[in-house]
């Protein structure tokens, strides 16, 4: 019988920025499940009252976008409970429910507070170029710098990484994924 010495690494606190309610949970659940993580979700606002049902909500069988968002918030609460993580919702409207680019200065300010308390910062890599993912990553980068972090971890955005593959700089391949 061979004995294996395991180095016990102290659990480092993670603050993960998630564009939408499912992104960090789907993409970084193993790291977030180490315990004590904070997931800061940027685009969580309820759609305006009386707004049209979005194409995505119709595709998923919803007849009311605000009700669908309430269901997603409840799912997020359950997912964070399973991960033993804390959820923070910044209540910005996602692309499906807004007609102009968001001003994320207030979100960056709130994120800066939260990221300052973390040992590691995890941001979406924005694979596939989804606008909300790119905005969340940019806001997270601004907040991480303001919080004094010298580096961040990028997580692969599921399901986009499946559809688009890893960027060439991650895969180590010239000019492709």
CSV table of C-alpha atoms in Angstrom, one decimal, residues 9 28 41 44 46 68 94 102 104 116 138 143 156 162 166 172:
chain,number,residue,atom,x,y,z
A,9,UNK,CA,-5.0,23.9,0.1
A,28,UNK,CA,-17.8,27.4,-13.0
A,41,UNK,CA,-25.0,38.5,-11.5
A,44,UNK,CA,-31.2,40.3,-13.4
A,46,UNK,CA,-37.4,42.2,-14.3
A,68,UNK,CA,-40.1,33.9,-16.5
A,94,UNK,CA,-30.4,42.2,-20.0
A,102,UNK,CA,-26.6,50.0,-20.2
A,104,UNK,CA,-22.7,50.1,-15.8
A,116,UNK,CA,-12.2,43.6,-2.9
A,138,UNK,CA,-15.5,44.6,-19.1
A,143,UNK,CA,-14.0,46.5,-10.8
A,156,UNK,CA,-15.5,29.4,-20.4
A,162,UNK,CA,-19.4,24.2,-27.1
A,166,UNK,CA,-11.9,27.6,-27.3
A,172,UNK,CA,-2.6,27.1,-28.3
